[in-house]
Amino acid sequence: MRPYEQPFLWSLDWNLLRTFTVVVEQGGITRAADFLDLSQPTVSSALKRLEQAVGHQLLDRRPGHFTLSTAGAALYRESSAMLDSVSRIPSLMVASEKSISGHVSLAAASHVVSPHFDEVLRQFNAAHPDVTYSSVVTDSADVLSRVRQNRASLGICLMRDEDLAVESHVLYCEYFGLYCGPGHELFGRTSIAIPELAGRTAVSFQTELENGALFRVRQLRERFKLHPEPRGVSANLLEVRRMIIAGLGIGALPVHTARADVESGLLWPLLPTSELLPTEVHLVINPRRSADAAEAAFLRSIRSMLDTVPIAQRTYR
């Protein structure tokens, strides 16, 4: 049976999916009703009809309690991806080969700094002035989620394990080192014995603690026996940098992003080159996404760069 021959496809009111998606993203029926300019009973009735149509309870809606059921979470992933695809239909239809227009949406981890990617973007923008762009900075797990759910044209992030739902390429390789700020007693020291780092306070990325994509950076802290309970935590590189400079503790940063701060006297490197930690940063794409003209052309430009620039040149120390 072809998908369009299934009775469920014809019996389902797709407006119910839109209402359900808004309820989830607004965090409740009251906010969703305000967003949709509908009454709360109308939204509640729509959710009830959707639950009857799919045969599963989707939300736990007790007073003061709002959570998705397992079935609700699965439906939300599909409905949000579907609504995103529908919203992109106009740009898919108006794009032409002679004059490329459309929108490129990027989801990236906060520490992404790649001169090669920036050069692709610069050249592409100069060649196609009608293309628009948006960028969301988040943690690597959310980048992968956005790409899987078809909510971003492409993503740039770290990956701990292979993800079969996305196509991934190594965009560049960076090295992490440990740094302290100007007020730290090790600041300015040119010869630091590794045991001197043991027990010292530290700051960290959130994904280090959650055993996420930066788990190897956590291993770097553990290897030099920094204090196991970080004094400060953030998912954003700039905030980790801020905490290091402010003296909250020793922290890990990509060497090439920290170089300017080292030269200006805001950060001090604590590890020799031989102890730096290599980490791959990936470009991720949803192979099932129907790319518009702008997205397809931009991805061709990136792939061309990856094919012509050896990884050795895309390795930043």
Coordinates of C-alpha atoms in Angstrom, one line a residue:
M1 CA 0.0 0.0 0.0
R2 CA 1.3 3.4 -1.0
P3 CA 1.5 6.0 1.9
Y4 CA -1.2 8.1 0.2
E5 CA -3.5 5.1 0.2
Q6 CA -3.6 4.7 3.9
P7 CA -6.9 5.5 5.5
F8 CA -5.2 7.3 8.4
L9 CA -3.7 9.8 6.0
W10 CA -7.1 10.9 4.7
S11 CA -9.0 10.8 8.0
L12 CA -6.5 13.0 10.0
D13 CA -7.2 16.7 10.2
W14 CA -3.8 18.2 9.6
N15 CA -4.8 21.4 11.4
L16 CA -4.8 19.4 14.6
L17 CA -1.1 18.6 14.1
R18 CA -0.4 22.4 13.8
T19 CA -2.4 23.1 17.0
F20 CA -0.6 20.3 18.8
T21 CA 2.8 21.5 17.7
V22 CA 2.1 25.1 18.9
V23 CA 0.9 23.7 22.3
V24 CA 4.2 21.9 22.8
E25 CA 6.3 24.8 21.6
Q26 CA 4.4 27.3 23.7
G27 CA 4.5 25.1 26.8
G28 CA 0.8 24.8 27.5
I29 CA -2.8 25.3 26.3
T30 CA -3.2 28.8 27.6
R31 CA -0.2 30.2 25.8
A32 CA -1.0 28.3 22.7
A33 CA -4.6 29.7 22.7
D34 CA -3.2 33.2 22.9
F35 CA -0.7 32.5 20.2
L36 CA -3.3 31.1 17.8
D37 CA -5.9 33.7 18.9
L38 CA -8.3 30.9 19.9
S39 CA -10.2 30.1 23.1
Q40 CA -8.7 27.5 25.5
P41 CA -11.7 25.1 25.1
T42 CA -11.2 25.2 21.3
V43 CA -7.5 24.2 21.7
S44 CA -8.4 21.5 24.4
S45 CA -11.0 20.1 22.0
A46 CA -8.5 20.0 19.2
L47 CA -6.0 18.0 21.3
K48 CA -8.7 15.6 22.4
R49 CA -9.7 15.0 18.8
L50 CA -6.1 14.4 17.8
E51 CA -5.6 11.9 20.6
Q52 CA -8.7 10.1 19.4
A53 CA -7.4 10.1 15.8
V54 CA -4.0 8.6 16.7
G55 CA -5.2 6.4 19.5
H56 CA -2.7 7.5 22.1
Q57 CA -2.6 10.0 25.0
L58 CA -0.2 12.7 23.9
L59 CA 0.0 15.1 26.9
D60 CA -0.2 14.9 30.7
R61 CA -2.4 17.9 31.4
R62 CA -3.0 17.8 35.1
P63 CA -3.2 21.2 36.9
G64 CA 0.3 22.7 37.1
H65 CA 1.8 19.8 35.2
F66 CA 2.5 19.7 31.5
T67 CA 4.6 16.9 29.9
L68 CA 4.6 14.9 26.7
S69 CA 3.9 11.2 26.7
T70 CA 6.3 8.9 24.8
A71 CA 3.8 8.9 21.9
G72 CA 3.4 12.7 22.2
A73 CA 7.2 13.2 21.9
A74 CA 7.3 10.9 18.8
L75 CA 4.4 12.8 17.2
Y76 CA 5.9 16.2 18.0
R77 CA 9.2 15.2 16.2
E78 CA 7.3 14.3 13.1
S79 CA 4.8 17.1 13.1
S80 CA 7.4 19.9 13.7
A81 CA 9.5 18.5 10.8
M82 CA 6.4 18.3 8.6
L83 CA 5.3 21.9 9.4
D84 CA 8.9 23.1 8.7
S85 CA 8.8 21.4 5.3
V86 CA 5.4 22.9 4.4
S87 CA 6.6 26.4 5.4
R88 CA 9.5 26.1 2.9
I89 CA 7.2 25.2 -0.1
P90 CA 7.0 28.8 -1.4
S91 CA 10.8 29.3 -1.5
L92 CA 11.2 25.9 -3.2
M93 CA 8.7 26.9 -5.9
V94 CA 10.0 30.4 -6.7
A95 CA 13.7 29.5 -6.9
S96 CA 15.3 29.6 -10.3
E97 CA 18.6 28.5 -11.6
K98 CA 19.5 31.9 -13.1
S99 CA 19.0 33.9 -10.0
I100 CA 19.4 31.9 -6.8
S101 CA 17.2 33.0 -4.0
G102 CA 16.0 31.3 -0.8
H103 CA 17.1 30.9 2.8
V104 CA 20.0 29.1 4.4
S105 CA 19.5 28.3 8.1
L106 CA 22.5 27.2 10.2
A107 CA 22.6 25.6 13.6
A108 CA 26.1 25.7 15.2
A109 CA 27.9 24.9 18.4
S110 CA 29.1 28.0 20.2
H111 CA 32.8 27.3 19.8
V112 CA 32.7 27.0 15.9
V113 CA 35.5 29.1 14.4
S114 CA 36.5 28.1 10.9
P115 CA 38.2 30.5 8.5
H116 CA 37.5 28.0 5.7
F117 CA 33.8 27.9 6.3
D118 CA 33.7 31.7 6.7
E119 CA 35.4 32.0 3.3
V120 CA 32.8 29.8 1.6
L121 CA 30.1 31.9 3.2
R122 CA 31.8 35.2 2.0
Q123 CA 32.2 34.0 -1.6
F124 CA 28.7 32.5 -1.7
N125 CA 27.1 35.7 -0.4
A126 CA 29.0 37.8 -2.9
A127 CA 27.8 35.5 -5.8
H128 CA 24.2 35.3 -4.6
P129 CA 23.0 38.5 -3.0
D130 CA 19.3 37.5 -3.0
V131 CA 19.9 34.6 -0.5
T132 CA 19.1 35.3 3.2
Y133 CA 20.5 33.6 6.2
S134 CA 19.8 32.8 9.9
S135 CA 22.0 31.2 12.5
V136 CA 21.2 29.6 15.9
V137 CA 24.0 29.0 18.4
T138 CA 23.3 26.0 20.7
D139 CA 24.9 22.9 22.1
S140 CA 26.0 20.0 19.8
A141 CA 23.1 17.7 20.9
D142 CA 20.5 20.3 19.9
V143 CA 22.3 21.0 16.6
L144 CA 21.9 17.3 15.7
S145 CA 18.3 17.4 16.8
R146 CA 17.5 20.4 14.7
V147 CA 19.1 18.8 11.6
R148 CA 17.3 15.5 12.2
Q149 CA 14.0 17.3 12.6
N150 CA 14.5 19.3 9.4
R151 CA 14.6 22.6 11.2
A152 CA 18.0 23.7 9.8
S153 CA 19.6 23.6 6.4
L154 CA 22.8 22.3 8.0
G155 CA 24.6 22.1 11.3
I156 CA 28.1 22.4 12.6
C157 CA 28.8 20.5 15.8
L158 CA 30.8 17.8 17.7
M159 CA 29.7 14.2 17.5
R160 CA 30.5 11.6 20.0
D161 CA 28.9 8.7 18.1
E162 CA 27.8 8.1 14.5
D163 CA 24.3 9.3 13.8
L164 CA 22.6 7.3 11.1
A165 CA 19.9 9.9 10.6
V166 CA 22.4 12.5 9.3
E167 CA 25.1 12.8 6.7
S168 CA 28.3 14.0 8.4
H169 CA 31.7 15.3 7.2
V170 CA 34.7 16.5 9.2
L171 CA 34.7 20.3 8.6
Y172 CA 37.8 20.9 10.6
C173 CA 39.9 19.6 13.5
E174 CA 40.7 21.8 16.5
Y175 CA 42.8 21.4 19.6
F176 CA 41.7 22.1 23.2
G177 CA 44.1 23.3 25.8
L178 CA 43.7 24.5 29.5
Y179 CA 43.8 28.2 30.3
C180 CA 43.6 30.4 33.4
G181 CA 42.8 34.1 33.7
P182 CA 45.0 37.1 34.8
G183 CA 44.2 36.8 38.5
H184 CA 45.3 33.1 38.7
E185 CA 48.5 32.3 40.5
L186 CA 49.7 30.3 37.5
F187 CA 49.1 33.2 35.1
G188 CA 52.4 34.1 33.3
R189 CA 54.3 31.0 34.4
T190 CA 56.3 29.6 31.6
S191 CA 57.2 26.3 33.3
I192 CA 54.3 24.5 35.0
A193 CA 54.7 21.0 36.4
I194 CA 51.6 18.9 35.6
P195 CA 51.1 18.0 39.3
E196 CA 50.6 21.7 40.0
L197 CA 47.2 21.5 38.3
A198 CA 45.9 18.8 40.6
G199 CA 42.9 19.8 42.8
R200 CA 42.6 23.3 41.3
T201 CA 39.2 24.8 40.7
A202 CA 37.8 24.5 37.2
V203 CA 35.0 25.7 34.9
S204 CA 33.5 23.5 32.2
F205 CA 31.1 23.1 29.3
Q206 CA 27.7 21.6 30.1
T207 CA 28.3 18.8 27.6
E208 CA 31.4 17.7 29.5
L209 CA 29.3 16.9 32.6
E210 CA 26.5 15.2 30.6
N211 CA 28.9 12.8 28.9
G212 CA 28.0 14.5 25.6
A213 CA 30.1 15.5 22.6
L214 CA 32.8 17.2 24.7
F215 CA 33.3 14.2 26.9
R216 CA 37.0 14.1 25.9
V217 CA 37.5 17.6 27.3
R218 CA 36.2 16.3 30.6
Q219 CA 38.8 13.6 30.3
L220 CA 41.4 16.3 29.8
R221 CA 40.4 17.9 33.1
E222 CA 40.3 14.5 34.8
R223 CA 43.7 13.6 33.4
F224 CA 45.3 16.6 35.1
K225 CA 43.2 16.0 38.2
L226 CA 41.5 19.4 38.3
H227 CA 38.8 19.6 41.0
P228 CA 36.0 17.2 39.9
E229 CA 33.1 19.6 40.8
P230 CA 33.4 22.7 38.4
R231 CA 32.8 26.1 40.0
G232 CA 31.2 27.3 36.8
V233 CA 29.3 25.6 34.0
S234 CA 27.9 26.9 30.6
A235 CA 27.0 25.5 27.2
N236 CA 28.4 28.6 25.6
L237 CA 32.0 29.1 24.8
L238 CA 31.9 32.9 25.4
E239 CA 30.5 32.3 28.9
V240 CA 33.2 29.7 29.7
R241 CA 35.8 32.1 28.5
R242 CA 34.3 34.9 30.7
M243 CA 34.5 32.6 33.7
I244 CA 38.1 31.7 33.1
I245 CA 39.1 35.4 32.6
A246 CA 37.2 36.3 35.8
G247 CA 39.2 33.8 37.8
L248 CA 36.5 31.2 38.6
G249 CA 38.8 28.5 37.6
I250 CA 40.9 26.8 35.0
G251 CA 39.0 25.8 31.8
A252 CA 39.4 24.2 28.4
L253 CA 39.1 26.3 25.2
P254 CA 40.0 25.6 21.5
V255 CA 43.5 26.9 21.0
H256 CA 42.8 28.8 17.8
T257 CA 39.9 30.7 19.4
A258 CA 41.9 31.5 22.5
R259 CA 45.0 32.8 20.6
A260 CA 43.9 36.4 20.4
D261 CA 43.1 36.5 24.2
V262 CA 46.5 35.0 25.0
E263 CA 48.2 37.6 22.9
S264 CA 46.2 40.4 24.6
G265 CA 46.9 39.1 28.1
L266 CA 43.4 37.9 29.0
L267 CA 44.2 34.2 29.0
W268 CA 47.3 32.1 29.8
P269 CA 47.9 28.6 28.3
L270 CA 48.8 26.0 30.9
L271 CA 49.7 22.9 28.7
P272 CA 52.6 22.3 26.4
T273 CA 51.7 21.6 22.7
S274 CA 52.3 17.9 23.2
E275 CA 49.4 17.7 25.7
L276 CA 46.7 19.4 23.6
L277 CA 43.6 17.5 22.8
P278 CA 42.5 17.0 19.1
T279 CA 38.7 17.2 18.5
E280 CA 36.9 16.9 15.2
V281 CA 34.1 19.3 14.3
H282 CA 31.5 18.0 11.9
L283 CA 29.3 19.4 9.2
V284 CA 25.9 17.6 9.4
I285 CA 23.1 17.5 6.8
N286 CA 19.7 15.8 6.7
P287 CA 19.9 13.7 3.5
R288 CA 16.0 13.5 3.5
R289 CA 15.7 17.3 3.3
S290 CA 14.3 18.8 0.1
A291 CA 16.8 21.6 -0.3
D292 CA 15.7 24.8 -2.0
A293 CA 18.0 26.4 -4.6
A294 CA 19.9 28.4 -2.1
E295 CA 20.5 25.5 0.3
A296 CA 21.5 23.1 -2.5
A297 CA 24.0 25.7 -4.0
F298 CA 25.5 26.5 -0.6
L299 CA 26.0 22.8 0.2
R300 CA 27.7 22.4 -3.2
S301 CA 30.1 25.2 -2.3
I302 CA 30.9 23.6 1.1
R303 CA 31.5 20.2 -0.4
S304 CA 33.7 21.7 -3.1
M305 CA 35.8 23.2 -0.3
L306 CA 36.0 19.9 1.6
D307 CA 37.0 18.1 -1.6
T308 CA 39.8 20.6 -2.5
V309 CA 41.2 21.6 0.9
P310 CA 43.1 18.8 2.7
I311 CA 42.1 18.1 6.3
A312 CA 45.7 19.1 7.3
Q313 CA 45.0 22.6 6.2
R314 CA 41.6 22.5 8.0
T315 CA 43.4 21.5 11.3
Y316 CA 43.8 24.5 13.6
R317 CA 46.4 24.5 16.3

